[in-house]
């Protein structure tokens, strides 16, 4: 097992404004583009050749990762002119694979943080003699995912992407976004048109009697598709709760990248990351949050479970809880932004007037 395909072409719509200038897999998590963690984990599991299936903002991947040598990988890039969907993207890179028709090829969604034992998934695939094997995980609310019921032997009995009605919710096992495909199954996906692997390929394979095997695994798993999940995932990497060989430093309460300036009286906790060139003011508290490169957090600010974008500025005493401040945005002093607030890239919020009245 030496080859993998990484699906990194999605628009990351739910992650805006983090994904306005940066594709989702390139948004920093624990100090490096998120994709670095997935690539490093694949390498650690014995993968040597990775093909990146790109589409949205495709041009930013190659300048950063190059030929992959720095990660001990051989990396190739294939860009779709029009997005081809998950299945179309897989088919579109088929000619770059070296594997023979019966050999296993790994495929990963590009937004999943997980401790999955990749080698165990391949071993399960081989011992089951499956056409496709899927990593499955259990979640409280499966509606945003692909539901994958299995029989007593782990064989997949149905695939229901994003169920709409209560009757469709037949299991809490979901598609965790990591697969092993028999190479010949990839070649059989129709070429040159959009295909959803979840809505078309998997149901079609099941209807044709193919063997899809599910491996339920209860290790760390998170889809980083929303700002809150992304911020949580980054913090869990820093805390060491989510495993990755690519965290640039020791795991602990905070990761401060070289050239960041943190005032002596500032408090950094809960897996916080402070990016290169960022400045954290005196008395500020940053908990479970990500402050990207060159951002400024003013004195006395309180930033919890939030993301402060590249070169953004958070004013003195401002409180952010579960908020996202886009790249280059400015939030003036004494503001309060709560759960779900998103300030667009480059936007500007004035200082809050309330401080003047309370001072009066
Ligand atoms: N190249 C390419 N082209 N990649 C794409 C395209 C495309 O047209 N569309 C989506 N992708 C990539 C995304 O970048 C992401 O890495 C992956 O395919 C999955 O797309 P998402 O948009 O993140 O899908 P989702 O989270 O709603 O659902 C998927 O993941 C769930 C697990 O997190 C599905 O696979 C579900 O079945 C699954 O449960
Ligand atoms: Mg996703």
mmCIF file of C-alpha atoms and ligand atoms in Angstrom:
data_model
loop_
_atom_site.group_PDB
_atom_site.id
_atom_site.type_symbol
_atom_site.label_atom_id
_atom_site.label_comp_id
_atom_site.label_asym_id
_atom_site.label_seq_id
_atom_site.Cartn_x
_atom_site.Cartn_y
_atom_site.Cartn_z
ATOM 1 C CA UNK A 1 0.000 0.000 0.000
ATOM 2 C CA UNK A 2 1.805 3.116 -1.131
ATOM 3 C CA UNK A 3 -0.689 5.377 -2.892
ATOM 4 C CA UNK A 4 -3.347 7.819 -1.767
ATOM 5 C CA UNK A 5 -5.704 10.370 -3.288
ATOM 6 C CA UNK A 6 -6.617 13.439 -1.255
ATOM 7 C CA UNK A 7 -9.827 15.279 -2.101
ATOM 8 C CA UNK A 8 -9.094 18.950 -1.570
ATOM 9 C CA UNK A 9 -11.252 20.733 -4.150
ATOM 10 C CA UNK A 10 -14.306 21.737 -2.105
ATOM 11 C CA UNK A 11 -15.254 25.396 -1.737
ATOM 12 C CA UNK A 12 -15.364 25.257 2.072
ATOM 13 C CA UNK A 13 -18.502 27.408 2.010
ATOM 14 C CA UNK A 14 -19.451 26.747 5.634
ATOM 15 C CA UNK A 15 -15.993 27.842 6.730
ATOM 16 C CA UNK A 16 -16.236 31.373 5.321
ATOM 17 C CA UNK A 17 -14.642 33.821 5.850
ATOM 18 C CA UNK A 18 -11.671 31.550 6.642
ATOM 19 C CA UNK A 19 -11.868 30.155 3.112
ATOM 20 C CA UNK A 20 -12.249 33.397 1.147
ATOM 21 C CA UNK A 21 -8.545 33.556 0.254
ATOM 22 C CA UNK A 22 -7.460 30.104 1.416
ATOM 23 C CA UNK A 23 -8.872 26.705 0.486
ATOM 24 C CA UNK A 24 -10.072 24.752 3.533
ATOM 25 C CA UNK A 25 -7.132 22.275 3.609
ATOM 26 C CA UNK A 26 -4.661 25.193 3.625
ATOM 27 C CA UNK A 27 -6.206 27.035 6.600
ATOM 28 C CA UNK A 28 -3.661 26.732 9.437
ATOM 29 C CA UNK A 29 -4.382 24.236 12.220
ATOM 30 C CA UNK A 30 -1.815 24.032 15.028
ATOM 31 C CA UNK A 31 0.503 26.343 13.110
ATOM 32 C CA UNK A 32 0.635 24.597 9.714
ATOM 33 C CA UNK A 33 -1.836 24.219 6.840
ATOM 34 C CA UNK A 34 -4.311 21.551 7.944
ATOM 35 C CA UNK A 35 -3.374 19.324 5.006
ATOM 36 C CA UNK A 36 0.140 18.944 6.448
ATOM 37 C CA UNK A 37 -1.281 16.839 9.275
ATOM 38 C CA UNK A 38 -3.092 14.525 6.876
ATOM 39 C CA UNK A 39 -0.046 14.142 4.653
ATOM 40 C CA UNK A 40 2.240 13.455 7.625
ATOM 41 C CA UNK A 41 -0.168 10.859 9.000
ATOM 42 C CA UNK A 42 -0.427 9.157 5.606
ATOM 43 C CA UNK A 43 3.357 9.075 5.357
ATOM 44 C CA UNK A 44 3.620 7.581 8.842
ATOM 45 C CA UNK A 45 1.235 4.813 7.695
ATOM 46 C CA UNK A 46 3.528 3.906 4.803
ATOM 47 C CA UNK A 47 2.030 5.986 1.977
ATOM 48 C CA UNK A 48 4.689 7.203 -0.463
ATOM 49 C CA UNK A 49 2.754 8.695 -3.383
ATOM 50 C CA UNK A 50 -0.157 11.142 -2.975
ATOM 51 C CA UNK A 51 -2.237 12.721 -5.718
ATOM 52 C CA UNK A 52 -4.044 15.897 -4.665
ATOM 53 C CA UNK A 53 -7.364 16.388 -6.460
ATOM 54 C CA UNK A 54 -7.724 20.175 -6.469
ATOM 55 C CA UNK A 55 -10.301 22.613 -7.796
ATOM 56 C CA UNK A 56 -11.188 25.697 -5.669
ATOM 57 C CA UNK A 57 -8.105 27.962 -5.259
ATOM 58 C CA UNK A 58 -6.032 25.112 -6.724
ATOM 59 C CA UNK A 59 -3.016 27.329 -7.357
ATOM 60 C CA UNK A 60 -2.014 27.633 -3.696
ATOM 61 C CA UNK A 61 -1.200 23.979 -2.985
ATOM 62 C CA UNK A 62 1.833 23.349 -5.171
ATOM 63 C CA UNK A 63 3.853 26.464 -4.207
ATOM 64 C CA UNK A 64 3.576 25.362 -0.576
ATOM 65 C CA UNK A 65 4.064 21.583 -0.751
ATOM 66 C CA UNK A 66 6.091 21.339 -3.978
ATOM 67 C CA UNK A 67 7.092 17.802 -4.903
ATOM 68 C CA UNK A 68 6.466 16.632 -1.321
ATOM 69 C CA UNK A 69 10.095 15.728 -0.608
ATOM 70 C CA UNK A 70 10.087 17.745 2.643
ATOM 71 C CA UNK A 71 7.418 15.355 3.936
ATOM 72 C CA UNK A 72 9.097 12.267 2.470
ATOM 73 C CA UNK A 73 6.326 11.942 -0.130
ATOM 74 C CA UNK A 74 5.981 12.093 -3.882
ATOM 75 C CA UNK A 75 3.167 14.598 -4.455
ATOM 76 C CA UNK A 76 1.249 15.227 -7.652
ATOM 77 C CA UNK A 77 -1.472 17.786 -8.345
ATOM 78 C CA UNK A 78 -4.447 17.438 -10.663
ATOM 79 C CA UNK A 79 -6.799 20.396 -11.086
ATOM 80 C CA UNK A 80 -10.376 20.144 -12.314
ATOM 81 C CA UNK A 81 -11.435 22.861 -14.723
ATOM 82 C CA UNK A 82 -14.987 22.597 -13.373
ATOM 83 C CA UNK A 83 -15.491 20.874 -10.003
ATOM 84 C CA UNK A 84 -16.208 17.202 -10.686
ATOM 85 C CA UNK A 85 -17.591 16.253 -7.267
ATOM 86 C CA UNK A 86 -15.964 13.667 -5.024
ATOM 87 C CA UNK A 87 -16.319 10.683 -7.406
ATOM 88 C CA UNK A 88 -15.449 12.707 -10.501
ATOM 89 C CA UNK A 89 -12.343 14.024 -8.748
ATOM 90 C CA UNK A 90 -11.238 10.482 -7.874
ATOM 91 C CA UNK A 91 -11.750 9.276 -11.468
ATOM 92 C CA UNK A 92 -9.990 12.356 -12.809
ATOM 93 C CA UNK A 93 -6.691 11.456 -11.126
ATOM 94 C CA UNK A 94 -6.783 7.741 -12.026
ATOM 95 C CA UNK A 95 -4.121 7.973 -14.718
ATOM 96 C CA UNK A 96 -1.613 9.264 -12.149
ATOM 97 C CA UNK A 97 -1.872 6.073 -10.063
ATOM 98 C CA UNK A 98 0.782 3.377 -10.337
ATOM 99 C CA UNK A 99 -1.216 0.637 -8.582
ATOM 100 C CA UNK A 100 -2.327 -2.501 -10.413
ATOM 101 C CA UNK A 101 -6.067 -3.294 -10.899
ATOM 102 C CA UNK A 102 -6.452 -5.298 -7.688
ATOM 103 C CA UNK A 103 -4.225 -3.192 -5.479
ATOM 104 C CA UNK A 104 -5.661 -0.976 -2.717
ATOM 105 C CA UNK A 105 -5.633 2.824 -3.106
ATOM 106 C CA UNK A 106 -6.342 5.065 -0.105
ATOM 107 C CA UNK A 107 -8.685 8.027 -0.521
ATOM 108 C CA UNK A 108 -9.191 10.781 2.054
ATOM 109 C CA UNK A 109 -11.565 13.712 2.372
ATOM 110 C CA UNK A 110 -9.336 16.730 2.910
ATOM 111 C CA UNK A 111 -11.074 18.107 5.996
ATOM 112 C CA UNK A 112 -10.979 15.236 8.472
ATOM 113 C CA UNK A 113 -8.886 15.205 11.630
ATOM 114 C CA UNK A 114 -8.690 11.674 12.962
ATOM 115 C CA UNK A 115 -6.554 9.180 14.799
ATOM 116 C CA UNK A 116 -7.668 6.413 12.420
ATOM 117 C CA UNK A 117 -5.271 3.483 12.207
ATOM 118 C CA UNK A 118 -4.786 3.667 8.441
ATOM 119 C CA UNK A 119 -2.870 0.395 8.287
ATOM 120 C CA UNK A 120 -5.731 -1.370 10.120
ATOM 121 C CA UNK A 121 -8.225 -0.115 7.512
ATOM 122 C CA UNK A 122 -6.069 -1.549 4.712
ATOM 123 C CA UNK A 123 -5.651 -4.821 6.622
ATOM 124 C CA UNK A 124 -9.439 -5.063 7.055
ATOM 125 C CA UNK A 125 -9.895 -4.360 3.337
ATOM 126 C CA UNK A 126 -7.533 -7.180 2.427
ATOM 127 C CA UNK A 127 -8.913 -9.723 4.872
ATOM 128 C CA UNK A 128 -12.513 -8.987 3.855
ATOM 129 C CA UNK A 129 -11.563 -9.173 0.168
ATOM 130 C CA UNK A 130 -13.631 -5.995 -0.305
ATOM 131 C CA UNK A 131 -14.019 -3.796 -3.383
ATOM 132 C CA UNK A 132 -14.189 -0.679 -1.195
ATOM 133 C CA UNK A 133 -13.602 -0.323 2.552
ATOM 134 C CA UNK A 134 -14.808 2.650 4.544
ATOM 135 C CA UNK A 135 -13.786 4.094 7.876
ATOM 136 C CA UNK A 136 -16.981 4.582 9.897
ATOM 137 C CA UNK A 137 -17.507 6.504 13.092
ATOM 138 C CA UNK A 138 -20.483 7.004 15.398
ATOM 139 C CA UNK A 139 -21.958 10.463 15.984
ATOM 140 C CA UNK A 140 -24.821 11.847 18.063
ATOM 141 C CA UNK A 141 -26.519 13.580 15.143
ATOM 142 C CA UNK A 142 -25.785 11.891 11.807
ATOM 143 C CA UNK A 143 -27.904 14.169 9.600
ATOM 144 C CA UNK A 144 -24.974 16.136 8.159
ATOM 145 C CA UNK A 145 -23.159 12.982 7.046
ATOM 146 C CA UNK A 146 -23.411 9.811 4.992
ATOM 147 C CA UNK A 147 -25.195 7.061 6.954
ATOM 148 C CA UNK A 148 -23.654 3.634 6.575
ATOM 149 C CA UNK A 149 -25.490 0.670 8.150
ATOM 150 C CA UNK A 150 -23.594 -2.617 8.216
ATOM 151 C CA UNK A 151 -24.474 -6.259 8.919
ATOM 152 C CA UNK A 152 -22.935 -8.439 11.648
ATOM 153 C CA UNK A 153 -19.788 -9.009 9.588
ATOM 154 C CA UNK A 154 -19.213 -5.309 8.879
ATOM 155 C CA UNK A 155 -20.494 -5.544 5.321
ATOM 156 C CA UNK A 156 -22.189 -2.322 4.213
ATOM 157 C CA UNK A 157 -25.929 -2.757 3.531
ATOM 158 C CA UNK A 158 -26.840 0.792 2.399
ATOM 159 C CA UNK A 159 -25.390 4.278 1.923
ATOM 160 C CA UNK A 160 -27.661 7.252 2.646
ATOM 161 C CA UNK A 161 -26.009 10.635 2.102
ATOM 162 C CA UNK A 162 -27.418 13.485 4.233
ATOM 163 C CA UNK A 163 -30.717 11.864 5.246
ATOM 164 C CA UNK A 164 -33.728 14.163 4.952
ATOM 165 C CA UNK A 165 -36.440 12.313 6.868
ATOM 166 C CA UNK A 166 -36.487 10.655 10.313
ATOM 167 C CA UNK A 167 -37.209 7.269 8.653
ATOM 168 C CA UNK A 168 -33.866 7.500 6.834
ATOM 169 C CA UNK A 169 -31.944 7.725 10.101
ATOM 170 C CA UNK A 170 -31.374 3.992 10.457
ATOM 171 C CA UNK A 171 -28.007 4.073 12.204
ATOM 172 C CA UNK A 172 -25.564 6.345 14.034
ATOM 173 C CA UNK A 173 -22.652 4.985 11.958
ATOM 174 C CA UNK A 174 -21.425 7.514 9.433
ATOM 175 C CA UNK A 175 -18.941 7.677 6.610
ATOM 176 C CA UNK A 176 -15.829 9.124 8.237
ATOM 177 C CA UNK A 177 -14.259 10.191 4.925
ATOM 178 C CA UNK A 178 -11.405 7.661 4.535
ATOM 179 C CA UNK A 179 -11.648 4.811 2.051
ATOM 180 C CA UNK A 180 -9.640 2.018 0.509
ATOM 181 C CA UNK A 181 -10.653 1.388 -3.110
ATOM 182 C CA UNK A 182 -9.659 -1.539 -5.247
ATOM 183 C CA UNK A 183 -7.904 0.268 -8.112
ATOM 184 C CA UNK A 184 -10.226 -1.211 -10.764
ATOM 185 C CA UNK A 185 -13.250 0.325 -8.973
ATOM 186 C CA UNK A 186 -11.714 3.782 -9.462
ATOM 187 C CA UNK A 187 -11.269 3.131 -13.189
ATOM 188 C CA UNK A 188 -14.940 2.121 -13.471
ATOM 189 C CA UNK A 189 -16.230 5.543 -12.293
ATOM 190 C CA UNK A 190 -17.542 7.458 -15.347
ATOM 191 C CA UNK A 191 -14.955 9.976 -16.621
ATOM 192 C CA UNK A 192 -15.425 13.569 -17.715
ATOM 193 C CA UNK A 193 -18.562 14.468 -15.768
ATOM 194 C CA UNK A 194 -19.432 15.326 -12.159
ATOM 195 C CA UNK A 195 -19.963 12.259 -9.975
ATOM 196 C CA UNK A 196 -20.708 12.115 -6.253
ATOM 197 C CA UNK A 197 -19.035 9.118 -4.706
ATOM 198 C CA UNK A 198 -21.585 9.310 -1.876
ATOM 199 C CA UNK A 199 -24.782 9.759 -3.918
ATOM 200 C CA UNK A 200 -23.904 7.798 -7.053
ATOM 201 C CA UNK A 201 -20.859 5.512 -6.754
ATOM 202 C CA UNK A 202 -21.522 3.863 -3.372
ATOM 203 C CA UNK A 203 -25.284 3.269 -3.898
ATOM 204 C CA UNK A 204 -24.538 2.029 -7.436
ATOM 205 C CA UNK A 205 -21.864 -0.398 -6.258
ATOM 206 C CA UNK A 206 -24.228 -1.770 -3.594
ATOM 207 C CA UNK A 207 -27.020 -2.214 -6.165
ATOM 208 C CA UNK A 208 -24.575 -4.158 -8.356
ATOM 209 C CA UNK A 209 -23.686 -6.496 -5.472
ATOM 210 C CA UNK A 210 -20.172 -5.181 -4.875
ATOM 211 C CA UNK A 211 -18.546 -5.819 -1.487
ATOM 212 C CA UNK A 212 -18.308 -2.643 0.592
ATOM 213 C CA UNK A 213 -16.802 -3.206 4.010
ATOM 214 C CA UNK A 214 -17.183 -0.837 6.957
ATOM 215 C CA UNK A 215 -14.676 -0.535 9.790
ATOM 216 C CA UNK A 216 -16.157 1.209 12.819
ATOM 217 C CA UNK A 217 -13.466 2.883 14.860
ATOM 218 C CA UNK A 218 -14.009 5.073 17.898
ATOM 219 C CA UNK A 219 -10.722 6.960 17.787
ATOM 220 C CA UNK A 220 -10.581 10.796 17.644
ATOM 221 C CA UNK A 221 -12.617 12.064 14.680
ATOM 222 C CA UNK A 222 -13.728 15.529 13.599
ATOM 223 C CA UNK A 223 -14.935 17.001 10.291
ATOM 224 C CA UNK A 224 -13.419 20.477 10.199
ATOM 225 C CA UNK A 225 -16.159 21.854 7.947
ATOM 226 C CA UNK A 226 -17.382 24.627 10.253
ATOM 227 C CA UNK A 227 -15.446 27.393 12.032
ATOM 228 C CA UNK A 228 -16.202 25.971 15.475
ATOM 229 C CA UNK A 229 -15.017 22.505 14.444
ATOM 230 C CA UNK A 230 -11.893 23.908 12.806
ATOM 231 C CA UNK A 231 -10.958 25.920 15.890
ATOM 232 C CA UNK A 232 -11.646 22.864 18.123
ATOM 233 C CA UNK A 233 -9.530 20.624 15.873
ATOM 234 C CA UNK A 234 -6.572 23.000 15.956
ATOM 235 C CA UNK A 235 -6.778 23.226 19.762
ATOM 236 C CA UNK A 236 -6.986 19.439 20.071
ATOM 237 C CA UNK A 237 -3.845 19.083 17.953
ATOM 238 C CA UNK A 238 -1.993 21.512 20.205
ATOM 239 C CA UNK A 239 -3.264 19.780 23.352
ATOM 240 C CA UNK A 240 -2.187 16.407 21.943
ATOM 241 C CA UNK A 241 -5.765 15.045 21.986
ATOM 242 C CA UNK A 242 -5.667 14.609 18.200
ATOM 243 C CA UNK A 243 -2.539 12.839 16.981
ATOM 244 C CA UNK A 244 -0.298 14.332 14.280
ATOM 245 C CA UNK A 245 3.442 14.084 13.655
ATOM 246 C CA UNK A 246 3.310 17.559 12.045
ATOM 247 C CA UNK A 247 2.597 19.804 15.052
ATOM 248 C CA UNK A 248 5.560 22.235 15.017
ATOM 249 C CA UNK A 249 6.498 22.063 18.681
ATOM 250 C CA UNK A 250 5.663 20.262 21.893
ATOM 251 C CA UNK A 251 2.007 19.649 22.725
ATOM 252 C CA UNK A 252 0.621 21.637 25.625
ATOM 253 C CA UNK A 253 -1.647 24.527 26.556
ATOM 254 C CA UNK A 254 -0.349 26.789 23.807
ATOM 255 C CA UNK A 255 1.814 26.854 20.712
ATOM 256 C CA UNK A 256 3.568 30.157 20.077
ATOM 257 C CA UNK A 257 5.303 30.306 16.707
ATOM 258 C CA UNK A 258 8.698 31.956 16.432
ATOM 259 C CA UNK A 259 8.587 35.747 15.999
ATOM 260 C CA UNK A 260 5.204 36.100 17.748
ATOM 261 C CA UNK A 261 5.242 38.627 20.603
ATOM 262 C CA UNK A 262 3.269 37.723 23.706
ATOM 263 C CA UNK A 263 3.194 40.245 26.557
ATOM 264 C CA UNK A 264 4.396 38.752 29.852
ATOM 265 C CA UNK A 265 1.005 39.221 31.518
ATOM 266 C CA UNK A 266 -1.015 37.596 28.741
ATOM 267 C CA UNK A 267 -2.548 34.165 29.408
ATOM 268 C CA UNK A 268 -2.627 31.477 26.709
ATOM 269 C CA UNK A 269 -4.541 28.255 27.434
ATOM 270 C CA UNK A 270 -6.644 25.422 26.011
ATOM 271 C CA UNK A 271 -4.582 24.600 22.916
ATOM 272 C CA UNK A 272 -4.235 28.183 21.702
ATOM 273 C CA UNK A 273 -1.995 28.910 18.704
ATOM 274 C CA UNK A 274 -0.276 32.252 18.171
ATOM 275 C CA UNK A 275 0.988 32.638 14.603
ATOM 276 C CA UNK A 276 4.286 34.065 13.408
ATOM 277 C CA UNK A 277 4.558 37.819 13.813
ATOM 278 C CA UNK A 278 1.334 38.047 15.839
ATOM 279 C CA UNK A 279 1.209 40.352 18.872
ATOM 280 C CA UNK A 280 -0.733 39.616 22.078
ATOM 281 C CA UNK A 281 -1.179 42.552 24.411
ATOM 282 C CA UNK A 282 -0.702 42.843 28.163
ATOM 283 C CA UNK A 283 -3.412 41.165 30.228
ATOM 284 C CA UNK A 284 -5.073 39.519 27.230
ATOM 285 C CA UNK A 285 -6.519 36.026 27.691
ATOM 286 C CA UNK A 286 -6.578 33.657 24.724
ATOM 287 C CA UNK A 287 -8.199 30.266 25.349
ATOM 288 C CA UNK A 288 -8.777 27.416 22.868
ATOM 289 C CA UNK A 289 -8.288 29.833 19.993
ATOM 290 C CA UNK A 290 -6.210 30.394 16.889
ATOM 291 C CA UNK A 291 -4.543 33.734 16.192
ATOM 292 C CA UNK A 292 -3.054 33.670 12.700
ATOM 293 C CA UNK A 293 0.171 35.263 11.483
ATOM 294 C CA UNK A 294 0.653 39.013 11.955
ATOM 295 C CA UNK A 295 -2.651 39.460 13.824
ATOM 296 C CA UNK A 296 -2.860 41.754 16.849
ATOM 297 C CA UNK A 297 -4.886 41.083 20.001
ATOM 298 C CA UNK A 298 -5.090 44.198 22.126
ATOM 299 C CA UNK A 299 -4.407 44.550 25.856
ATOM 300 C CA UNK A 300 -7.045 43.044 28.105
ATOM 301 C CA UNK A 301 -8.914 41.337 25.266
ATOM 302 C CA UNK A 302 -10.577 37.983 26.018
ATOM 303 C CA UNK A 303 -10.551 35.548 23.100
ATOM 304 C CA UNK A 304 -12.221 32.165 23.672
ATOM 305 C CA UNK A 305 -12.871 29.373 21.119
ATOM 306 C CA UNK A 306 -12.323 31.879 18.321
ATOM 307 C CA UNK A 307 -10.186 32.460 15.251
ATOM 308 C CA UNK A 308 -8.447 35.740 14.517
ATOM 309 C CA UNK A 309 -7.451 35.884 10.847
ATOM 310 C CA UNK A 310 -4.150 36.783 9.285
ATOM 311 C CA UNK A 311 -3.188 40.428 10.014
ATOM 312 C CA UNK A 312 -6.556 41.050 11.704
ATOM 313 C CA UNK A 313 -6.762 43.341 14.748
ATOM 314 C CA UNK A 314 -8.793 42.869 17.904
ATOM 315 C CA UNK A 315 -9.073 45.988 20.014
ATOM 316 C CA UNK A 316 -8.287 46.426 23.689
ATOM 317 C CA UNK A 317 -10.701 44.720 26.120
ATOM 318 C CA UNK A 318 -12.786 43.282 23.310
ATOM 319 C CA UNK A 319 -14.401 39.911 24.080
ATOM 320 C CA UNK A 320 -14.662 37.193 21.421
ATOM 321 C CA UNK A 321 -16.472 33.948 22.228
ATOM 322 C CA UNK A 322 -16.913 31.431 19.428
ATOM 323 C CA UNK A 323 -16.285 34.145 16.840
ATOM 324 C CA UNK A 324 -14.299 34.387 13.614
ATOM 325 C CA UNK A 325 -12.505 37.553 12.550
ATOM 326 C CA UNK A 326 -11.536 37.343 8.872
ATOM 327 C CA UNK A 327 -8.099 38.101 7.445
ATOM 328 C CA UNK A 328 -7.225 41.790 7.697
ATOM 329 C CA UNK A 329 -10.428 42.709 9.567
ATOM 330 C CA UNK A 330 -10.457 45.130 12.468
ATOM 331 C CA UNK A 331 -12.632 44.885 15.557
ATOM 332 C CA UNK A 332 -12.356 48.036 17.633
ATOM 333 C CA UNK A 333 -11.926 48.240 21.392
ATOM 334 C CA UNK A 334 -14.558 47.188 23.943
ATOM 335 C CA UNK A 335 -16.700 45.139 21.561
ATOM 336 C CA UNK A 336 -18.303 41.806 22.405
ATOM 337 C CA UNK A 337 -18.813 39.150 19.752
ATOM 338 C CA UNK A 338 -20.542 35.936 20.680
ATOM 339 C CA UNK A 339 -21.172 32.418 19.344
ATOM 340 C CA UNK A 340 -21.276 32.255 15.574
ATOM 341 C CA UNK A 341 -20.304 35.898 14.890
ATOM 342 C CA UNK A 342 -18.236 36.229 11.725
ATOM 343 C CA UNK A 343 -16.478 39.410 10.668
ATOM 344 C CA UNK A 344 -15.707 39.400 6.953
ATOM 345 C CA UNK A 345 -12.152 39.751 5.640
ATOM 346 C CA UNK A 346 -11.066 43.377 5.664
ATOM 347 C CA UNK A 347 -14.233 44.585 7.442
ATOM 348 C CA UNK A 348 -13.995 47.129 10.206
ATOM 349 C CA UNK A 349 -15.979 47.509 13.435
ATOM 350 C CA UNK A 350 -15.463 50.788 15.311
ATOM 351 C CA UNK A 351 -14.574 51.011 18.998
ATOM 352 C CA UNK A 352 -17.664 50.463 21.131
ATOM 353 C CA UNK A 353 -19.159 53.618 22.603
ATOM 354 C CA UNK A 354 -20.183 51.867 25.805
ATOM 355 C CA UNK A 355 -16.799 52.404 27.414
ATOM 356 C CA UNK A 356 -17.221 56.155 27.183
ATOM 357 C CA UNK A 357 -20.581 56.039 28.983
ATOM 358 C CA UNK A 358 -19.330 53.732 31.740
ATOM 359 C CA UNK A 359 -16.293 55.943 32.225
ATOM 360 C CA UNK A 360 -18.412 59.073 32.451
HETATM 361 N N1 LIG B 1 -11.374 17.775 -6.099
HETATM 362 C C1 LIG B 1 -12.585 17.948 -5.591
HETATM 363 N N2 LIG B 1 -13.592 18.313 -6.448
HETATM 364 N N3 LIG B 1 -12.799 17.789 -4.279
HETATM 365 C C2 LIG B 1 -14.043 17.980 -3.794
HETATM 366 C C3 LIG B 1 -15.132 18.362 -4.612
HETATM 367 C C4 LIG B 1 -14.883 18.536 -6.030
HETATM 368 O O1 LIG B 1 -15.759 18.867 -6.829
HETATM 369 N N4 LIG B 1 -16.229 18.466 -3.829
HETATM 370 C C5 LIG B 1 -15.851 18.172 -2.567
HETATM 371 N N5 LIG B 1 -14.531 17.885 -2.536
HETATM 372 C C6 LIG B 1 -13.728 17.486 -1.372
HETATM 373 C C7 LIG B 1 -13.780 18.504 -0.244
HETATM 374 O O2 LIG B 1 -12.685 19.393 -0.371
HETATM 375 C C8 LIG B 1 -13.643 17.609 0.991
HETATM 376 O O3 LIG B 1 -12.282 17.344 1.290
HETATM 377 C C9 LIG B 1 -14.273 16.305 0.556
HETATM 378 O O4 LIG B 1 -14.303 16.308 -0.872
HETATM 379 C C10 LIG B 1 -15.691 16.117 1.122
HETATM 380 O O5 LIG B 1 -16.449 17.255 0.793
HETATM 381 P P1 LIG B 1 -17.252 18.076 1.922
HETATM 382 O O6 LIG B 1 -17.890 19.216 1.236
HETATM 383 O O7 LIG B 1 -16.403 18.315 3.098
HETATM 384 O O8 LIG B 1 -18.407 17.018 2.253
HETATM 385 P P2 LIG B 1 -19.214 16.815 3.599
HETATM 386 O O9 LIG B 1 -18.390 17.073 4.788
HETATM 387 O O10 LIG B 1 -20.493 17.562 3.475
HETATM 388 O O11 LIG B 1 -19.577 15.230 3.523
HETATM 389 C C11 LIG B 1 -18.570 14.274 3.257
HETATM 390 O O12 LIG B 1 -17.805 14.003 4.429
HETATM 391 C C12 LIG B 1 -18.544 13.408 5.521
HETATM 392 C C13 LIG B 1 -17.570 13.156 6.654
HETATM 393 O O13 LIG B 1 -17.039 14.331 7.100
HETATM 394 C C14 LIG B 1 -19.254 12.991 2.762
HETATM 395 O O14 LIG B 1 -18.238 12.125 2.313
HETATM 396 C C15 LIG B 1 -20.093 12.324 3.860
HETATM 397 O O15 LIG B 1 -20.603 11.083 3.424
HETATM 398 C C16 LIG B 1 -19.221 12.102 5.110
HETATM 399 O O16 LIG B 1 -20.028 11.562 6.174
HETATM 400 MG MG1 LIG B 2 -16.503 17.843 5.180
#
